XYZ file of C-alpha atoms in Angstrom:
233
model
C -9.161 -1.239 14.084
C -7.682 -2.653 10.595
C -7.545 -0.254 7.725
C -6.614 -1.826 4.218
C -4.822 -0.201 1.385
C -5.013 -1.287 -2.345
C -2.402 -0.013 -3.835
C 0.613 -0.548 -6.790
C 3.774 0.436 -6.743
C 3.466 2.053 -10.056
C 1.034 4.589 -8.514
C 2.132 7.932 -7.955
C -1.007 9.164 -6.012
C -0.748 5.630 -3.641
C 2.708 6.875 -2.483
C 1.212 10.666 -1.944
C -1.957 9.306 -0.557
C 0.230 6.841 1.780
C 2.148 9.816 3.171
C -1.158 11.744 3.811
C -2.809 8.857 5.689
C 0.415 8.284 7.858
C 0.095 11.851 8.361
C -3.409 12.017 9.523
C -3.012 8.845 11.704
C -0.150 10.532 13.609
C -2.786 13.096 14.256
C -5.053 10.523 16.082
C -4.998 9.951 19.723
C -5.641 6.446 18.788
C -3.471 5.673 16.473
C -1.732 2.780 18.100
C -5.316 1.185 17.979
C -5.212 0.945 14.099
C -3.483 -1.694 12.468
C -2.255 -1.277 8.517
C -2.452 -3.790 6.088
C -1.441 -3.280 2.424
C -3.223 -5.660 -0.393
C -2.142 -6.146 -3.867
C -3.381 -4.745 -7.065
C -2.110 -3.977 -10.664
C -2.904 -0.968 -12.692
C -1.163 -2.988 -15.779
C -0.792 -6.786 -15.452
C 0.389 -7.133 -18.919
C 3.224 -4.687 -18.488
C 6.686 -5.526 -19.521
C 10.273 -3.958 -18.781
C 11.378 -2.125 -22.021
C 14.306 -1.005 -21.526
C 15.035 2.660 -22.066
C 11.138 3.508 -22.165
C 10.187 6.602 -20.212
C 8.037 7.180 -18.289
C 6.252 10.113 -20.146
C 6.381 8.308 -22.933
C 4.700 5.339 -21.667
C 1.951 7.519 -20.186
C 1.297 9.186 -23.610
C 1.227 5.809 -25.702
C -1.248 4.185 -22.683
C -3.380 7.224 -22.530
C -3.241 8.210 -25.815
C -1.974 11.651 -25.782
C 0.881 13.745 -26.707
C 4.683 13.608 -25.074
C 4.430 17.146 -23.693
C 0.388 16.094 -22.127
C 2.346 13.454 -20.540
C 5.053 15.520 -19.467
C 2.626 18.357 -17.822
C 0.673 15.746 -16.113
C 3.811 14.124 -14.669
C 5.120 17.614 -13.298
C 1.646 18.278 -11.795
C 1.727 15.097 -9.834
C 5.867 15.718 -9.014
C 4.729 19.169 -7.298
C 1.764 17.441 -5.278
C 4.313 14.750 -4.011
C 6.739 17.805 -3.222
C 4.096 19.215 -0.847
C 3.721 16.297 0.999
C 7.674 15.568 1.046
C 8.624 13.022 -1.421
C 10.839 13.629 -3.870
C 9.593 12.424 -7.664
C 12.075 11.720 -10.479
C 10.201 10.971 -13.358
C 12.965 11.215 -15.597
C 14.555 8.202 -14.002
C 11.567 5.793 -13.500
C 11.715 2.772 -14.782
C 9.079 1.205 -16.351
C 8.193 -2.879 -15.401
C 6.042 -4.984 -13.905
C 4.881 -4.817 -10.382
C 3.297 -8.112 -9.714
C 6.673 -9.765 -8.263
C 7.372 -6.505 -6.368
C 3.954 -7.026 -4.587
C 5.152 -10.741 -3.906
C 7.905 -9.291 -2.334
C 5.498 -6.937 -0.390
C 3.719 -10.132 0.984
C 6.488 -11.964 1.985
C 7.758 -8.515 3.940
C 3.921 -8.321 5.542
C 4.101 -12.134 6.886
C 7.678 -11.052 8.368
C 6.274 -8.341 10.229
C 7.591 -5.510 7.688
C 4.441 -4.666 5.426
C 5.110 -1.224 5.759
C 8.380 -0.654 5.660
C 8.777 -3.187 1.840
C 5.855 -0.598 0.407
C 7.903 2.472 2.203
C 11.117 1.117 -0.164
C 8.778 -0.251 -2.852
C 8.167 3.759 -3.868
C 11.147 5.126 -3.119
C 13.049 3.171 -5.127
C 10.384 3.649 -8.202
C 9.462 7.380 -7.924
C 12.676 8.682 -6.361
C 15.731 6.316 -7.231
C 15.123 5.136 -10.215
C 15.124 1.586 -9.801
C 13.613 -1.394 -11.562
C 11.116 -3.212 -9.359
C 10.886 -6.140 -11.371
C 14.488 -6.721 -11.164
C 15.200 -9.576 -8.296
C 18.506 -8.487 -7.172
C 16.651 -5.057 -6.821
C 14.072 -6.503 -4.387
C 16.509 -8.795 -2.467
C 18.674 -5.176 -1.621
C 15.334 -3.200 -0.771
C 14.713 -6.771 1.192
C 18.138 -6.014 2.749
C 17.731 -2.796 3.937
C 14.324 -3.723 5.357
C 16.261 -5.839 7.843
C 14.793 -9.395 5.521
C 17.542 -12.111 5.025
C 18.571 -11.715 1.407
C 18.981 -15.082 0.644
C 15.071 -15.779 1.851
C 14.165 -12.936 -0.273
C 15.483 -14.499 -3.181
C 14.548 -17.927 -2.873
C 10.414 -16.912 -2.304
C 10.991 -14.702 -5.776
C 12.752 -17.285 -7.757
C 10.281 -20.445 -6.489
C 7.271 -17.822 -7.213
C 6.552 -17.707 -3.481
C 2.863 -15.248 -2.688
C 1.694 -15.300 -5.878
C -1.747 -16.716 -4.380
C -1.515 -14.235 -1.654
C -1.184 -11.159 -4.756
C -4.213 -12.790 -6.878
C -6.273 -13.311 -3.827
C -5.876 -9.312 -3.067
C -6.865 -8.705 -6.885
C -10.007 -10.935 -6.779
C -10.946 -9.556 -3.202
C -10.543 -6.161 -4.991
C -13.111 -6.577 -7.693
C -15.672 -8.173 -5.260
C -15.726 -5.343 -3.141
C -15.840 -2.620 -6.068
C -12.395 -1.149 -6.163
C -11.621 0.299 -9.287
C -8.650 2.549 -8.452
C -6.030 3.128 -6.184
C -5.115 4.296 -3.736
C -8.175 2.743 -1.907
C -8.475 2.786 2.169
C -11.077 0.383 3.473
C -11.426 1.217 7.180
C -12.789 -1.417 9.672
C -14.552 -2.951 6.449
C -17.344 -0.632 6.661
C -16.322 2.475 5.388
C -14.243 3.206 2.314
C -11.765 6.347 1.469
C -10.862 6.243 -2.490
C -7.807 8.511 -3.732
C -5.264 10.424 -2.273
C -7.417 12.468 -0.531
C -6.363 15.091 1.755
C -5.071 14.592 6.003
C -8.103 16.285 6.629
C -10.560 13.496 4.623
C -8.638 10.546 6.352
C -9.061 12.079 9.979
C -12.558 12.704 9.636
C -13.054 8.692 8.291
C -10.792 7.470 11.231
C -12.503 8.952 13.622
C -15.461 8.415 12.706
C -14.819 4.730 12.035
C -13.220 4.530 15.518
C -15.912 5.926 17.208
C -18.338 2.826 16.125
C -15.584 0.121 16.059
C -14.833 1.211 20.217
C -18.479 0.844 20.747
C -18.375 -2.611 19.058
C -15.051 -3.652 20.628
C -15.812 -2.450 24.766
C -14.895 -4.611 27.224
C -16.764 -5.355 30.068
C -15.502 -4.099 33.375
C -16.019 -7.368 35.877
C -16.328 -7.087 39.302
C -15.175 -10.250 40.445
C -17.110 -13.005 43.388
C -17.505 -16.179 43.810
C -17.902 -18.468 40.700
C -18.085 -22.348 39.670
C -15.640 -22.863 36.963
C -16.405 -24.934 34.242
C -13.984 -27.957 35.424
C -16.287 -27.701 38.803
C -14.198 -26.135 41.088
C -16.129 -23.282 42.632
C -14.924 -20.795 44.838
């Protein structure tokens, strides 16, 4: 059963509501039945790296609010992520662009390491401090994925996946998604936010129950048969 997750790198509540959803799935008897897939999608498109911008101060001027609104909210969402067991330094984000982090995502997902790129992807934004716009950034978090660096590079510099990050976008307006974190589950049933283990088990199961009935196979008891190519026996 696929579940798909729109999601930026930029958002604090995807990387809580990514932990909670691993969380519930581990819960799941049939967890090795569902199969992940993370899609692209940009909170900001027109975002640029500023160098020595913060991150409370970018929330205030995008919200328009003050410095120490921007502050409180940021220490709100730093004590949800703490109860879930990420680690949130705010003070050390860096604010850039995410769209050639998520073509690094895609080129991770063909390789067979989806998860794992959006694992480092918010690490190195909410807990190291890193710039995820920066290409020798992504070619490292490539790295210590177990991607060839050199690959890595070569699909950022030649604009590799860009098609594959617009196509998520696009498929994300025609369905309706108009925040993130947002869990489509066996594209019938839809879980929006960072909702809590307890949300996500409920929709899982639930979702499983109908995709099993959907997906049975049938037992065969086997006899004699003519095969297509004629030869019966």
């Amino acid at each position: 059963m696929k579940v798909e997750i729109w999601s930026d790198v930029m958002c604090p509540f995807c990387y809580i509501g990514k932990r909670r959803f691993e969380n519930a799935v581990q819960e799941l008897p049939f967890k090795d039945d569902i199969e992940i897939e993370w899609k692209s999608f940009q909170l900001n498109p027109d975002l640029q790296y500023e160098p020595g911008l913060s991150i409370d101060q970018y929330l205030a001027e995008r919200k328009g609010f003050s410095l120490e609104k921007a502050k409180e909210l940021n220490n709100y969402v730093t004590d949800m992520a703490a109860q879930e067991g990420l680690t949130y330094n705010f003070e050390k984000a860096v604010v850039a662009n995410s769209f050639d982090a998520h073509r690094f995502a895609h080129l991770a997902k063909k390789l067979g390491k989806g998860d794992a790129a959006e694992e480092s992807l918010f690490k190195a934004y909410f807990t190291d401090g890193k710039n995820i716009s920066d290409y020798d950034t992504l070619v490292q978090l490539g790295i210590e994925i177990g991607l060839d660096g050199t690959a890595v590079k070569q699909a950022l510099e030649n604009e590799d996946y860009t098609k594959e990050v617009y196509k998520d976008i696009a498929e994300s307006e025609a369905i309706g998604v108009r925040g993130v974190p947002f869990f489509v589950i066996d594209r019938k049933y839809a879980v929006s936010g960072a909702q809590a283990k307890d949300v996500f088990v409920q929709a899982l199961e639930r979702s499983y129950s109908e995709w099993k009935k959907e997906n049975t196979k049938f037992t065969t008891i086997e006899g004699e048969v003519c095969s297509s190519d004629g030869d019966c026996k």
